[in-house]
XYZ file of C-alpha atoms in Angstrom:
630
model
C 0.042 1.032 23.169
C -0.372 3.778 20.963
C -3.572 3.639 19.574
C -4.493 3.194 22.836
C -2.656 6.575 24.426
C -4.229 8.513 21.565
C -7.295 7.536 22.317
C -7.007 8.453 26.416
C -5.419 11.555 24.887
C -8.668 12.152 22.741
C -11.081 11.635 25.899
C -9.034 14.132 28.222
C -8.707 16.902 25.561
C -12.490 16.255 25.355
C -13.081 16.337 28.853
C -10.912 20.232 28.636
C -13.012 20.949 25.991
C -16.334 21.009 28.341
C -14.529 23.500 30.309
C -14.857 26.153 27.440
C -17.536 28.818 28.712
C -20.685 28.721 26.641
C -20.746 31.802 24.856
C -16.914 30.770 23.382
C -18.577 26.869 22.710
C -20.802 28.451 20.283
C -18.560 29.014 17.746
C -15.436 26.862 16.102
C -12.904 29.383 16.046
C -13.653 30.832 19.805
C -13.649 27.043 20.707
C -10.645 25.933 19.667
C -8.537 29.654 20.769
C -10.116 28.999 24.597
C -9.592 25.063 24.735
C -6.105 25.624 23.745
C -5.495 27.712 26.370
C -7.135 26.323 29.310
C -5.205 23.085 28.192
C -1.992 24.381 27.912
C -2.451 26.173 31.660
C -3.684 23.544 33.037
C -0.747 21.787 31.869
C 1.474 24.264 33.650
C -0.310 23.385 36.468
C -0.162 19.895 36.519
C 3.374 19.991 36.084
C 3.996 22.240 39.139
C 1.835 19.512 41.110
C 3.834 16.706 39.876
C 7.222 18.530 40.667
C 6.373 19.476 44.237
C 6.464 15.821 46.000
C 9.170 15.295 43.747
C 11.229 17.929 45.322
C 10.084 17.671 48.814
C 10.693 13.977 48.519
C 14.237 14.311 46.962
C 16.291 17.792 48.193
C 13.412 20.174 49.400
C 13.247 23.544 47.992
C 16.359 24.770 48.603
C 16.154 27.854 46.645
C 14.069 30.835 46.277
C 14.385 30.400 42.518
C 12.778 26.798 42.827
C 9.573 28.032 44.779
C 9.190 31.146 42.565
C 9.273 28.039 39.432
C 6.914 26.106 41.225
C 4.179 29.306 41.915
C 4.234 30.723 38.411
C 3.634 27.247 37.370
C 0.844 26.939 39.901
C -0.495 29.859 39.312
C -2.060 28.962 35.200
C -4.208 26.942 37.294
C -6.723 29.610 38.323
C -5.410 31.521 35.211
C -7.482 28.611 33.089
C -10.126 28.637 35.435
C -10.987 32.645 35.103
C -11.191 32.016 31.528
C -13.198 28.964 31.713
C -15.872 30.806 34.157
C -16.084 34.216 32.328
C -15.266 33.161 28.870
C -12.765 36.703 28.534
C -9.851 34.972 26.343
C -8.344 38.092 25.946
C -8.243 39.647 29.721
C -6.779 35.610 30.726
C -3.871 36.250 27.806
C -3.089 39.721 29.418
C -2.882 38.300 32.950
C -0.672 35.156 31.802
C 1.268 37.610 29.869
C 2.063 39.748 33.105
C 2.456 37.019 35.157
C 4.927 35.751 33.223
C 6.921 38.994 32.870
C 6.524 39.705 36.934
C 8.145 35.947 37.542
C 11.061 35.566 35.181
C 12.338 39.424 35.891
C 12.286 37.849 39.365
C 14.328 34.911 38.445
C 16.761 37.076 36.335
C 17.094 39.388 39.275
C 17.844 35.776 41.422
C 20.431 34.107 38.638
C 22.681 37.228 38.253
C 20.417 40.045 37.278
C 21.497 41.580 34.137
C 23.765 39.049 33.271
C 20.968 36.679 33.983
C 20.287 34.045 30.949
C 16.875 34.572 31.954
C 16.582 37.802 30.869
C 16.255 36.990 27.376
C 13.320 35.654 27.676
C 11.230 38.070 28.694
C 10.690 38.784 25.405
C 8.140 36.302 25.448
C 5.421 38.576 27.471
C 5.088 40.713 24.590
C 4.580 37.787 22.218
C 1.956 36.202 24.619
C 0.570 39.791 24.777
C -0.155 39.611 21.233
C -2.525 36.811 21.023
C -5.514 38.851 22.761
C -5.806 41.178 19.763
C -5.189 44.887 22.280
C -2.489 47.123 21.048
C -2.850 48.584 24.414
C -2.189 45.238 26.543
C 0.613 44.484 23.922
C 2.193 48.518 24.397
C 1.609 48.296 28.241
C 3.335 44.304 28.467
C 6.161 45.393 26.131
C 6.482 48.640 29.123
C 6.180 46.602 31.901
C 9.293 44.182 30.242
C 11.464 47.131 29.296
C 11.183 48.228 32.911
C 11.564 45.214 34.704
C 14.649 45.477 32.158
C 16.068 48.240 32.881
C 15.860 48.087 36.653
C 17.852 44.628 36.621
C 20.220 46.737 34.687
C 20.214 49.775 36.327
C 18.536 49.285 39.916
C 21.332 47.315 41.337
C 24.036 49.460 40.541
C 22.251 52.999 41.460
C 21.330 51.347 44.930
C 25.233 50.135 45.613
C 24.385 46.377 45.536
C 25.947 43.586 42.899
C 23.610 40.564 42.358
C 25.308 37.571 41.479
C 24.551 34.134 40.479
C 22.741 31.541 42.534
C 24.804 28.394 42.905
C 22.616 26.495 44.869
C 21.029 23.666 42.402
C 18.076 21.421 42.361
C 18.821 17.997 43.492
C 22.068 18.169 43.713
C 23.163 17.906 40.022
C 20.600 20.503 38.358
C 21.296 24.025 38.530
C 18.603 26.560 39.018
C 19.604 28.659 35.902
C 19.165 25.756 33.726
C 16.155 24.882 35.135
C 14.439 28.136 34.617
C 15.859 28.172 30.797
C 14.565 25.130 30.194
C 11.058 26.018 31.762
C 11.215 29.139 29.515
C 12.112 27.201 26.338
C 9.744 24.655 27.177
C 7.015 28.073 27.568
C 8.339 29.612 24.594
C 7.699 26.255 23.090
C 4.214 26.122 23.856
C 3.747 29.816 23.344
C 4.494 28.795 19.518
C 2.359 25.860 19.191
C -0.386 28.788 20.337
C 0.926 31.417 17.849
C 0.567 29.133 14.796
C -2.528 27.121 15.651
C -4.209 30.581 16.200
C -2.291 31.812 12.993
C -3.675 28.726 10.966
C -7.285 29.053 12.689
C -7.440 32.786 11.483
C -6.221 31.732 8.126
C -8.797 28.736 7.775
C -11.464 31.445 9.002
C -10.680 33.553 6.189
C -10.323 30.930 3.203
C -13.812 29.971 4.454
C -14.936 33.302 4.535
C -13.736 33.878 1.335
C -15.279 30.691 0.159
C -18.936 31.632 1.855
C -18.554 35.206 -0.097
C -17.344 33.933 -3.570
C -20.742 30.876 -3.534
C -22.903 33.434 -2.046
C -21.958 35.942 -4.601
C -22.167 33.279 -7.707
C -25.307 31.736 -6.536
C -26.268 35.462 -6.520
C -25.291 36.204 -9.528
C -22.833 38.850 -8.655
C -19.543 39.706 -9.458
C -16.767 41.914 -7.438
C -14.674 44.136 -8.589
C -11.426 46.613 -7.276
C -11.161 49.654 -8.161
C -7.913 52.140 -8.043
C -7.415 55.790 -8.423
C -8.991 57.322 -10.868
C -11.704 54.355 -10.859
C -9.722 52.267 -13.245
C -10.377 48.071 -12.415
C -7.635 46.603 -10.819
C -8.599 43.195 -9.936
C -11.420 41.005 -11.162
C -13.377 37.950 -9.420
C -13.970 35.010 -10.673
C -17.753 35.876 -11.394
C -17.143 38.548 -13.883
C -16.495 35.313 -16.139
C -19.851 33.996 -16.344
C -21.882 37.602 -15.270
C -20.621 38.593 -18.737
C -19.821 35.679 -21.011
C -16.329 36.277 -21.350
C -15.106 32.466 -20.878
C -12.722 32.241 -17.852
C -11.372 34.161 -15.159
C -7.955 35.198 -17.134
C -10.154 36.253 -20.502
C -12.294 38.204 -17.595
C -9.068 39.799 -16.096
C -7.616 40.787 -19.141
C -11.016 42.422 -20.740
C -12.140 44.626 -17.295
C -8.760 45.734 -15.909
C -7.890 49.611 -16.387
C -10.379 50.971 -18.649
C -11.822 47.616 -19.966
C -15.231 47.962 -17.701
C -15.864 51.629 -18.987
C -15.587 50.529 -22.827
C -18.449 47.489 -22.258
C -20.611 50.508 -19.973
C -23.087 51.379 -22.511
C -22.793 55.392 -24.022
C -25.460 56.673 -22.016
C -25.143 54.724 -18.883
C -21.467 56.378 -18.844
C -22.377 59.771 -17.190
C -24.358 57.794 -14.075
C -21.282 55.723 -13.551
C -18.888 58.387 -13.249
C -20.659 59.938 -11.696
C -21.566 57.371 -8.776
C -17.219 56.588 -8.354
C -17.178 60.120 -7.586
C -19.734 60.265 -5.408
C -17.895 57.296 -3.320
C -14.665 58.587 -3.812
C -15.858 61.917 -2.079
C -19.075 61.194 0.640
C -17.212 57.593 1.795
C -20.581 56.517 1.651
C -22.198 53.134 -1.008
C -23.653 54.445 -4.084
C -26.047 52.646 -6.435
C -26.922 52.365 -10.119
C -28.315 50.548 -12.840
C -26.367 50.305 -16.150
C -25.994 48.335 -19.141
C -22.927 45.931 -20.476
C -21.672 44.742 -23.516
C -21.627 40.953 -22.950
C -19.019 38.700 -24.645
C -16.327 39.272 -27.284
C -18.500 41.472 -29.690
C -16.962 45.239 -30.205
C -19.011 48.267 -31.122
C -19.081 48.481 -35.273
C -18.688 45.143 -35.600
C -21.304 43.159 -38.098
C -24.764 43.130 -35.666
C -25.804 43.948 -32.661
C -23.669 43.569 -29.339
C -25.968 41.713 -26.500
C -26.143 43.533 -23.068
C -26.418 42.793 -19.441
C -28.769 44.904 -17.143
C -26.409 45.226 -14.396
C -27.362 46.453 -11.003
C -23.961 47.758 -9.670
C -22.804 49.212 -5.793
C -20.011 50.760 -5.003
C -18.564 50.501 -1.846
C -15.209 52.299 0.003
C -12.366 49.794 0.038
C -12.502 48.641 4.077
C -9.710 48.996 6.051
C -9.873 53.057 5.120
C -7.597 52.315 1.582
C -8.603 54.877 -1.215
C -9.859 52.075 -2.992
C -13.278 51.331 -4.396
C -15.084 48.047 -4.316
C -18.173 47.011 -6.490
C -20.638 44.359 -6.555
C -22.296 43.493 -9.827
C -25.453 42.067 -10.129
C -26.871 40.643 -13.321
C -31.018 41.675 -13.359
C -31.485 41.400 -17.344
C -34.599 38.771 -16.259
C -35.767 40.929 -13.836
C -35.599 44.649 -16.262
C -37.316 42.154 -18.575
C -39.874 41.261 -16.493
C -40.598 44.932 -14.586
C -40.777 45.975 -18.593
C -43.388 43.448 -19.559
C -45.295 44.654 -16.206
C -45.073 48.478 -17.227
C -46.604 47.303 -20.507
C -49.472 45.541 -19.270
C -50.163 48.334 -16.901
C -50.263 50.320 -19.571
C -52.317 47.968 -21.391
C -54.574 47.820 -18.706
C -54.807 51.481 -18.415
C -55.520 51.837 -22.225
C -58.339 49.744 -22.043
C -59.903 51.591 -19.432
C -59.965 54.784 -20.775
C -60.819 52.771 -24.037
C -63.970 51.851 -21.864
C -64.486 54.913 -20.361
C -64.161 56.742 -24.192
C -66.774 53.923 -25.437
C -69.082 54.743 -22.906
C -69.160 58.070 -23.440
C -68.790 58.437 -27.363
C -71.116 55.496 -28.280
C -73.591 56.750 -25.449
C -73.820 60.159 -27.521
C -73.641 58.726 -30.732
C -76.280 56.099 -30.040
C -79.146 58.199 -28.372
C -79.012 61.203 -31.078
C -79.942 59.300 -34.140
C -82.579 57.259 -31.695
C -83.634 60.539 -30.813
C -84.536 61.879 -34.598
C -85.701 58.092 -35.460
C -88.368 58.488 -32.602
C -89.189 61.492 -32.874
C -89.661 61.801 -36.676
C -91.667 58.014 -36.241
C -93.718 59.413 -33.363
C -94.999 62.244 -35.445
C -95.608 60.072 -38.353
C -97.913 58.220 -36.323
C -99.793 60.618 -34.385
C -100.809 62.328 -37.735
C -104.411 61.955 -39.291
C -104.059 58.966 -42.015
C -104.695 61.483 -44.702
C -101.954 63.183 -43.697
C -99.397 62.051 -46.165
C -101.426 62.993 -49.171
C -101.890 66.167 -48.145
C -98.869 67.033 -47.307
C -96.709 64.346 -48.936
C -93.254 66.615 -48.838
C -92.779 66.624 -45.305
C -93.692 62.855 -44.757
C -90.505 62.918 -47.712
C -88.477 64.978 -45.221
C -89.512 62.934 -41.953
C -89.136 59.931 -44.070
C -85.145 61.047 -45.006
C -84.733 61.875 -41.274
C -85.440 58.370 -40.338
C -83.086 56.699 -43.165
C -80.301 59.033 -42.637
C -80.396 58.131 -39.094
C -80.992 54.773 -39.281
C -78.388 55.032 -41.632
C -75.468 56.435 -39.390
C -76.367 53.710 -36.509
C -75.678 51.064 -39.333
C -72.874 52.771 -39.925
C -71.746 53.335 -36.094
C -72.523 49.099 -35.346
C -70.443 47.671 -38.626
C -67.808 50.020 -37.698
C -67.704 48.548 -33.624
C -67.774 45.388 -35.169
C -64.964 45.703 -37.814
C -62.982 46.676 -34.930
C -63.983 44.377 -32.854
C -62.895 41.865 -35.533
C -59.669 43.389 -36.193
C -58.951 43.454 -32.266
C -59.727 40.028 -31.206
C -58.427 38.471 -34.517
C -61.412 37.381 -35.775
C -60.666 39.145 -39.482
C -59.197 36.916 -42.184
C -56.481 38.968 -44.726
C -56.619 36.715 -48.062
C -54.258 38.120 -50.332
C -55.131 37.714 -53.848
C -55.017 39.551 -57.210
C -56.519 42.476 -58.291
C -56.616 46.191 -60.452
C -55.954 48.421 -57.787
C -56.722 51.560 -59.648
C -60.021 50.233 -60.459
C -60.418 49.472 -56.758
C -59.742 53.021 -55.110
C -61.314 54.779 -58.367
C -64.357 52.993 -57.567
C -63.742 54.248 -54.109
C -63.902 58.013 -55.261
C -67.107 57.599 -57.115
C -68.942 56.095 -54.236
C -67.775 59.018 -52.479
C -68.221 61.826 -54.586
C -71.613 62.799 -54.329
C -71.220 62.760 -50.601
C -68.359 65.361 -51.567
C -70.653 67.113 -53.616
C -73.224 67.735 -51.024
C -70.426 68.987 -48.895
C -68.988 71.722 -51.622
C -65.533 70.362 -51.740
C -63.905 68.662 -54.870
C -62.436 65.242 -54.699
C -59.794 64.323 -57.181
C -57.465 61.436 -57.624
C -53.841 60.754 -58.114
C -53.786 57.402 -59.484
C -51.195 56.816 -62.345
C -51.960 54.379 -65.160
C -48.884 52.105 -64.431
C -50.153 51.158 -61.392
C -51.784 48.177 -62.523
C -52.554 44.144 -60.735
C -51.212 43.870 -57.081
C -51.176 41.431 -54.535
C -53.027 41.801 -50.993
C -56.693 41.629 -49.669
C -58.931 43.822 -51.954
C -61.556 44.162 -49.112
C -59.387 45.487 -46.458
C -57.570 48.101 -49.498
C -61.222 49.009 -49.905
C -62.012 49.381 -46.394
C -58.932 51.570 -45.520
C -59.747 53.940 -48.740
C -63.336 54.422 -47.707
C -62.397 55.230 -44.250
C -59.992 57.931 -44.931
C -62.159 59.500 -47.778
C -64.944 59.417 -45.451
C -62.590 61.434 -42.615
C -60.971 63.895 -45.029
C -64.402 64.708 -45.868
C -65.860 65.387 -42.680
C -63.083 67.336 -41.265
C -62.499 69.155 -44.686
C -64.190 73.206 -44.711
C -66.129 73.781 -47.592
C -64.316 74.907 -50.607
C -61.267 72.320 -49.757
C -60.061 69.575 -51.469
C -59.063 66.018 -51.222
C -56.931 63.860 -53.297
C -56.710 59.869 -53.443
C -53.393 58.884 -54.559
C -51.455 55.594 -55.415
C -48.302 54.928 -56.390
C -45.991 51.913 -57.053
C -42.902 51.105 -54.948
C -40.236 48.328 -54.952
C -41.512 46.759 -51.973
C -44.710 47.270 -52.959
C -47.182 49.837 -52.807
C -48.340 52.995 -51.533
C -52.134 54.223 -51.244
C -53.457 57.540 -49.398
C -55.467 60.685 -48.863
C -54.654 63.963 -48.437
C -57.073 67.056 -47.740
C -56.893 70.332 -47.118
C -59.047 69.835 -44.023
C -58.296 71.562 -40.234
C -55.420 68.991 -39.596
C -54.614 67.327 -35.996
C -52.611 68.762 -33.459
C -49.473 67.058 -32.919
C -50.146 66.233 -29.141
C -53.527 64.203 -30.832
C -51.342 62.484 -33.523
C -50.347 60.001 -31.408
C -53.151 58.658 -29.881
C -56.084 59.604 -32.842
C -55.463 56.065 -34.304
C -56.761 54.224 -30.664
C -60.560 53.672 -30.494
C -62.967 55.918 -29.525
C -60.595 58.420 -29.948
C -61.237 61.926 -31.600
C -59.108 65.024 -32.004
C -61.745 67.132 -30.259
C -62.934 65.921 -26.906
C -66.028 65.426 -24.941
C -69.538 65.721 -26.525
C -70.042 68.567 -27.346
C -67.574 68.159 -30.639
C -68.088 69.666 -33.926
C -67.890 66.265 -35.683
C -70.162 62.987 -35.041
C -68.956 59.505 -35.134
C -67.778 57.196 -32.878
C -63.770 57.560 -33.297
C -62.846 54.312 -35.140
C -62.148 55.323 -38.603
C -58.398 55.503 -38.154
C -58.108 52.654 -35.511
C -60.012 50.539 -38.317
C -57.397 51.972 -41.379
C -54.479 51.162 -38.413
C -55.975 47.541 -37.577
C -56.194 46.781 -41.367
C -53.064 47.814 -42.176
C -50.857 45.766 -39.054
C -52.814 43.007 -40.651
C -51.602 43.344 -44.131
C -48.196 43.637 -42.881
C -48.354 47.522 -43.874
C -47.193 50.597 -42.163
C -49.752 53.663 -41.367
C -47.863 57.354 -41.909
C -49.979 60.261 -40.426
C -48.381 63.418 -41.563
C -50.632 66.596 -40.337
C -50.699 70.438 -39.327
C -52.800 72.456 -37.899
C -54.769 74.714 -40.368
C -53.469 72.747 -43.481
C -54.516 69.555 -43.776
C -53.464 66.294 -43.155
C -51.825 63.089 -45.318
C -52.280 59.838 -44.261
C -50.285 57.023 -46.314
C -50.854 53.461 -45.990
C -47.913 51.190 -46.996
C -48.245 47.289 -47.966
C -45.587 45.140 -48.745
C -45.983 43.590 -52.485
C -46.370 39.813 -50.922
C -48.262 40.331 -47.454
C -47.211 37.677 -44.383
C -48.885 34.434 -43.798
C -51.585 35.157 -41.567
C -50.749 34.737 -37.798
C -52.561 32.577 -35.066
C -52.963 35.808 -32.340
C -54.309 38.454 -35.380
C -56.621 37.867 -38.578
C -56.584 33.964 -38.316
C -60.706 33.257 -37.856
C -62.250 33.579 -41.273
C -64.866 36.617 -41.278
C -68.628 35.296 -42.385
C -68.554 34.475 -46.336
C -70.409 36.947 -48.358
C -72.077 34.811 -50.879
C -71.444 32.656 -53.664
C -69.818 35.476 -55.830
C -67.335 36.037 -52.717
C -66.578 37.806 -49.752
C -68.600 41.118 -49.269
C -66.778 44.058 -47.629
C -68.344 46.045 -44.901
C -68.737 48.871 -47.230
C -71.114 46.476 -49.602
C -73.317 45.339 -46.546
C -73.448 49.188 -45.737
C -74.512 49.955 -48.696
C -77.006 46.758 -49.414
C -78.561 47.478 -45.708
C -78.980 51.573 -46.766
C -80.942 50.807 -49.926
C -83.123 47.827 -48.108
C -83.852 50.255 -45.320
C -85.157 52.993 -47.747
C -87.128 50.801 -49.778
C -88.446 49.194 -46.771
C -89.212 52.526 -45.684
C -90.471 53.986 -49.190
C -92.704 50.754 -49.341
C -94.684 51.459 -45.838
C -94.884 54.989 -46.416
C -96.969 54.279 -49.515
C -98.854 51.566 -48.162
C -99.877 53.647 -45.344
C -100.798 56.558 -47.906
């Protein structure tokens, strides 16, 4: 039978449940709080219709106390029914709760008044009060009792009258007092079962609340923290743990409480975060910052280099108006990373168009002038009578040294775009291999010193005898010497000087010129070594060439495994040092990995050596025509 009762049980508590007003149905909590109590007054009511035949059919109601039983009873029936139209739980717990006070300070005031054992009870109202959630229903219930009270104490006795108990009884056997105890009891009863199923719905509400917050916050990736006065931690969650490797939850505790969260804060994120608990502290209102955090067990001084977390933290006022402060971390290392590695493209990007832009313009200008002169001087060359060069054969000599000195700075201009080129797209091969390096840059200087000559400044060199065999690429040594003896003579007033110097190191060696040139202004130190780049801007500058002679010295040297040191002032000259390690890296894929065109049988020709093969072809070529045409 009692599988079978539980089951009828099941189907009618179902069948209350469909009374629950829509809005309420929508959620668990609000469902369960109304279908409680439209159950338990509708079981109030189906009591009082069960005892009515029973007590007409038996005794009658003999008693005023009976029928006022039988109505409060009676009356939970449109009590569940308000609450089941409107869906206003609270208003329907206010109502029972007066209702209930109104009808048992009437049966205390029928079963001896303040000596009633009904009086007692009425205690209850407030209690019922309670479960709607108003202080003001609960303050104007608890009134309402005290009242009700006090005039069964002291109403009676101001008026002259003495109320005494009822000894009529129900049935016979059953007196009224009892009765309305045992209603009460049976009410308070209920009331209970009301209190602690709304006690343990609130409680299972807020474990899964708490549950929702702490897998939101982990699959987040954040971490909460409390904070006391003074903003020192005073509890941890459970996220902390894994936000910053610290193992478990007690390991997390014990690091972050008091001032454990300030000593991970990175020095100079300190300030911000001060600052922003202050800020919270005072305005009441969230504050946000970004800040770094020593992960894991690693202390500052300790052997290498503590890790950290790129925290996004928000502080919040403790709710509930404590003096507390509450923050969420938020670990966004991946994301600094990747806004970082988008700042430097950007920038990339950037670079390379004002790299364009510079290309454009510089090679534009640098291009058409020599063109110009190579025209020009050919144009007149031609439209001259064929007799022309033996009469006069000194300026065909001059137009002649025009043409090759201009034909000679375009060579120049096109191996140097395509050295870069090379250097920038990896297409430049460093093979490291023995050689004299004094012999190298000294033949260096003598290549370059009638050029200096011309010029009226004297070129020296610094290079001890001790320096003797090294190991790196000869070509690019050669390359990067050339370059910055062709620069310090350019930019160098007449009368200056310029010095190539070498010198040995323990990691390896150490090659360089200085001058006594104009120098470079600090603000153009910086970006002088990017292509197309020169000191003085625009085209009208007081120098040609195209702006790669340091970007090619740079490239050359990142590819050796060196280190480039530009050390210049204004009005004194610059120094430019070029650093290679004694054993150079194995080449890598991304930078110098294509081998460069072979230079013939006897090896690999340097762009200097094609520069200079290409000059004297293109003068005797020239030299040859100029005769034949004569």
């Amino acid at each position: 039978m009692m599988p079978v009762l539980q089951d009828r049980l099941r189907l009618a508590a179902s069948h209350v449940d469909a009374l629950v007003h829509p809005d309420a149905a929508r959620q668990a909590a609000a469902r369960a709080s109304h279908g409680a109590f439209i159950r338990g007054h509708l079981a109030c009511g189906a009591l009082a219709l069960v005892l009515l035949p029973l007590l007409l059919a038996f005794n009658g109601i003999t008693t005023p106390a009976a029928a006022l039983i039988l109505g409060w009873l009676t009356a939970h029936l449109p009590l569940a029914m308000y609450v089941s139209r409107t869906g206003d739980l609270a208003r329907g717990q206010i109502a029972s709760a007066v209702l209930f006070a109104l009808s048992f300070g009437a049966l205390a005031a029928l079963t001896g008044g303040a000596a009633s054992p009904v009086l007692p009870l009425l205690v209850l109202a407030p209690v019922e009060a309670a479960l709607s959630g108003r202080r003001r229903a609960v303050v104007f219930v608890a009134a309402l009792t005290l009242a009700l009270a006090l005039a069964l104490a002291l109403g009676p006795s101001l008026a002259g009258l003495t109320l005494t108990d009822v000894p009529a009884e129900i049935g016979g056997f059953l007196p009224v007092s009892l009765a309305v105890a045992a209603v009460a009891v049976l009410y308070a009863g209920l009331l209970a079962l009301r209190l602690g199923a709304a006690l343990d719905r609130r409680e299972a509400a807020l474990l899964q609340r708490e549950a929702w917050a702490s897998t939101g916050a982990r699959l987040a990736g954040e971490a909460m923290l409390r904070h006391g006065p003074g903003g020192r931690v005073e509890e941890v969650g459970e996220a902390a743990a894994r936000l910053l490797a610290l193992g478990s939850a007690a390991a997390a505790e014990r690091e972050l409480t008091g001032d454990g969260l300030f000593a991970r804060i990175h020095v100079g994120d300190r300030p911000a975060y001060l600052k922003a608990l202050s800020d919270t502290a005072a305005e009441g209102r969230p504050q946000h910052l970004r800040l770094r955090l020593r992960r894991g067990a690693s202390r500052p001084g300790e052997a290498g280099r503590a890790a950290h977390a790129v925290v996004d933290m928000t502080f919040h006022p403790e709710p509930g108006g404590e003096a507390g402060i509450v923050s969420v971390l938020r670990d966004v290392t991946a994301e600094a990373a990747l806004a970082a590695e988008r700042d430097a493209a950007l920038a990339e990007a950037e670079k390379a168009r004002e790299a364009h832009s510079r290309f454009l313009a510089v090679v534009g200008h640098e291009l058409r002038t020599p063109l110009n002169a190579i025209l020009g001087f050919s144009d007149l060359l031609q439209s001259e009578a064929p007799n022309a060069a033996a009469d006069d054969p000194q300026r065909v000599r001059d137009f002649a040294g025009t043409i090759h000195q201009s034909g000679s700075h375009l060579l120049h201009l096109v191996n140097d775009m395509l050295n870069m080129a090379r250097i920038e797209s990896g297409h430049f091969e460093i093979a490291a291999e023995r050689f004299d390096l004094r012999t190298c840059l000294d033949s260096c200087r003598r290549m370059m010193e009638p050029e200096a000559s011309r010029l009226g400044l004297r070129l020296s060199a610094d290079l001890p005898l001790s320096l003797g065999e090294v190991q790196a690429d000869p070509r690019a040594c050669r390359q990067i010497a050339l370059n910055l003896l062709s620069n310090a003579l350019k930019f160098t007033p007449r009368g200056g000087r310029v010095v190539l110097f070498a010198r040995c190191e323990p990691q390896g060696f150490v090659f360089g010129v200085r001058d006594t040139g104009i120098g470079i202004a600090h603000a153009d130190q910086e970006r002088i070594t990017e292509p197309f780049v020169q000191a003085s801007a625009g085209l009208a500058r007081l120098h040609d060439g195209a702006g790669l002679g340091l970007a090619v010295v740079k490239g050359l040297t990142s590819l050796s495994g060196g280190r480039m040191t530009l050390d210049s002032r204004e009005g004194e000259g610059t120094c430019v040092s070029i650093a290679l390690p004694a054993v150079p890296p194995a080449p890598q894929a991304s930078r110098g990995t294509v081998e460069e065109a072979a230079g013939g049988a006897t090896g690999r020709a340097t762009v200097t050596d094609r520069l200079a093969a290409a000059r004297g072809e293109a003068g005797r070529g020239i030299g040859h025509d100029l005769k034949r045409s004569a």
